Amino acid sequence: MSVTFPRGFRAAGVTAGLKESARPDLGLLAVDGEGTAAGAFTTNAFPAAPVVLSRERIARGTARAVVVNSGQANAGTGEPGLDDARATAEAAASDLRCDPEDILVCSTGLIGARIPMDKLTAALPMAAAELSENGGDAFSEAILTTDTGPKTATATAGRYRVGGCAKGAAMIAPRLAPARLATLLAFITTDAAATPELAAALVTERVVPTWNGLVVDGAQSTNDTVILLASGATGGSRIGPSDQEAAELGEAVEAVSRNLVRQVAAGAEGATRTLVVHVQGATTHDDARRVGLAVAGSPLVKAALFGADANPGRILQAIGDSEVPVEPGGVRVHIGDIPLITAGVVADPNVDVAEAMKEPEVVLDVALGDGPGTATVFGCDLGYDYVRLNAEYRT
């Protein structure tokens, strides 16, 4: 049930006719009562209208619902696009009988396209009427664009539940920033009674680092959004960042995020296999992540992965081009037990690891030295279908 696995949430997904296909394209996720909210958004210099709206509203630390449309990104649409985002929130608030300021809005689809507001507002009452504790799957379907299927995950933390869903197949290289400061959209829910301070901390410390360790094509979307909602439906005292239960809840939130990240990488446009890069020995965790992203995001490495050809020199080049200071003599790279790079030197330029690289998930272990910095980054290969899909995206 993804986002409705935790208690205190209802969701729906309906077909509003926003896309040419008959698939659901309008999702509604509602909290029973006032929910605690936190989020992270794209740092692209051209944020979409719903990003501008939701980033401003979520700073209050509360929200009642999220409206998501697929088909039009409502990005590059100027002031009229902001008017559309506000009108979406107002229409949803009318149906849910709450303040429009309590409604968050997300959009995904073609950049520059206006949302057909007549169709959206006509369908919102139907979405509100279909809100259900069993509606998580319908919601996760409605937010998709070129995805091959929904991406959902659940976890538990003692008596608390955590659920989530995501969409994303291309235009993915998140560089999210917490709100207090294809497109990727992710929604994480919990029935814990989290304070706004804990929600913000979970996003900053658990959600953002995990999602920022994902790269599909190196293109950061104008619409990237990750929202965390806590219903508090389990009751009890509110949990703050320093409370004992916060750590266990954080682990569950991170586990759901990591599960969704892995699914996004596996379901990327044209992808045939996933690349997981474990980096250790960096000076900092950020440095480790930068190296991992350089490797997983390299077009040469991705193309080599598609062809099941390790080509260690491409991995060496990507590490060196990461702009992270490394001591070449301390760099080691393995696929399983097979060394590709030893002491900064390609072990065997003709190494045959084709069988290992034909697995659905290929794991590279990168050691940079003896520093404390570690990171795990997820990516995918680059195949013919990615070029075809994006060459024909509008047609």
PDB file of C-alpha atoms in Angstrom, residues 13-27 68-71 108 123 126 137-151 166-169:
ATOM      1  CA  GLY A  13      -5.214   8.135  -8.268  1.00  0.00           C
ATOM      2  CA  VAL A  14      -7.594   9.012 -11.096  1.00  0.00           C
ATOM      3  CA  THR A  15      -7.534   9.662 -14.825  1.00  0.00           C
ATOM      4  CA  ALA A  16      -8.087  13.361 -15.506  1.00  0.00           C
ATOM      5  CA  GLY A  17      -7.142  13.312 -19.178  1.00  0.00           C
ATOM      6  CA  LEU A  18      -3.948  15.295 -18.641  1.00  0.00           C
ATOM      7  CA  LYS A  19      -2.054  12.820 -20.838  1.00  0.00           C
ATOM      8  CA  GLU A  20      -2.947  11.167 -24.116  1.00  0.00           C
ATOM      9  CA  SER A  21      -2.881   7.744 -22.502  1.00  0.00           C
ATOM     10  CA  ALA A  22      -5.751   6.432 -20.397  1.00  0.00           C
ATOM     11  CA  ARG A  23      -3.459   5.834 -17.424  1.00  0.00           C
ATOM     12  CA  PRO A  24      -4.156   7.632 -14.121  1.00  0.00           C
ATOM     13  CA  ASP A  25      -2.499  11.060 -14.148  1.00  0.00           C
ATOM     14  CA  LEU A  26      -3.769  12.852 -11.028  1.00  0.00           C
ATOM     15  CA  GLY A  27      -2.810  11.719  -7.541  1.00  0.00           C
ATOM     16  CA  VAL A  68       0.389  15.505  -7.989  1.00  0.00           C
ATOM     17  CA  ASN A  69      -0.266  15.746 -11.710  1.00  0.00           C
ATOM     18  CA  SER A  70       1.652  13.949 -14.438  1.00  0.00           C
ATOM     19  CA  GLY A  71       1.808  15.012 -18.064  1.00  0.00           C
ATOM     20  CA  THR A 108       5.901  16.084 -13.648  1.00  0.00           C
ATOM     21  CA  ALA A 123     -11.185  15.561 -11.724  1.00  0.00           C
ATOM     22  CA  MET A 126     -13.422  12.528  -7.978  1.00  0.00           C
ATOM     23  CA  ASP A 137      -1.113   1.875  -5.152  1.00  0.00           C
ATOM     24  CA  ALA A 138      -3.432   4.048  -7.238  1.00  0.00           C
ATOM     25  CA  PHE A 139      -1.538   7.148  -6.123  1.00  0.00           C
ATOM     26  CA  SER A 140       1.831   5.582  -6.998  1.00  0.00           C
ATOM     27  CA  GLU A 141       0.475   4.782 -10.473  1.00  0.00           C
ATOM     28  CA  ALA A 142      -0.880   8.284 -11.091  1.00  0.00           C
ATOM     29  CA  ILE A 143       2.472  10.040 -10.589  1.00  0.00           C
ATOM     30  CA  LEU A 144       4.289   8.105 -13.352  1.00  0.00           C
ATOM     31  CA  THR A 145       5.440   9.426 -16.725  1.00  0.00           C
ATOM     32  CA  THR A 146       7.863   7.256 -18.723  1.00  0.00           C
ATOM     33  CA  ASP A 147       8.399   4.867 -15.805  1.00  0.00           C
ATOM     34  CA  THR A 148       7.954   1.195 -16.557  1.00  0.00           C
ATOM     35  CA  GLY A 149       5.929   0.769 -13.361  1.00  0.00           C
ATOM     36  CA  PRO A 150       5.289   2.045  -9.828  1.00  0.00           C
ATOM     37  CA  LYS A 151       8.041   2.142  -7.231  1.00  0.00           C
ATOM     38  CA  ALA A 166       8.555   7.437  -6.128  1.00  0.00           C
ATOM     39  CA  LYS A 167       8.646   8.146  -9.833  1.00  0.00           C
ATOM     40  CA  GLY A 168      11.600   8.834 -12.041  1.00  0.00           C
ATOM     41  CA  ALA A 169      13.096   7.346 -15.186  1.00  0.00           C
TER      42      ALA A 169
END
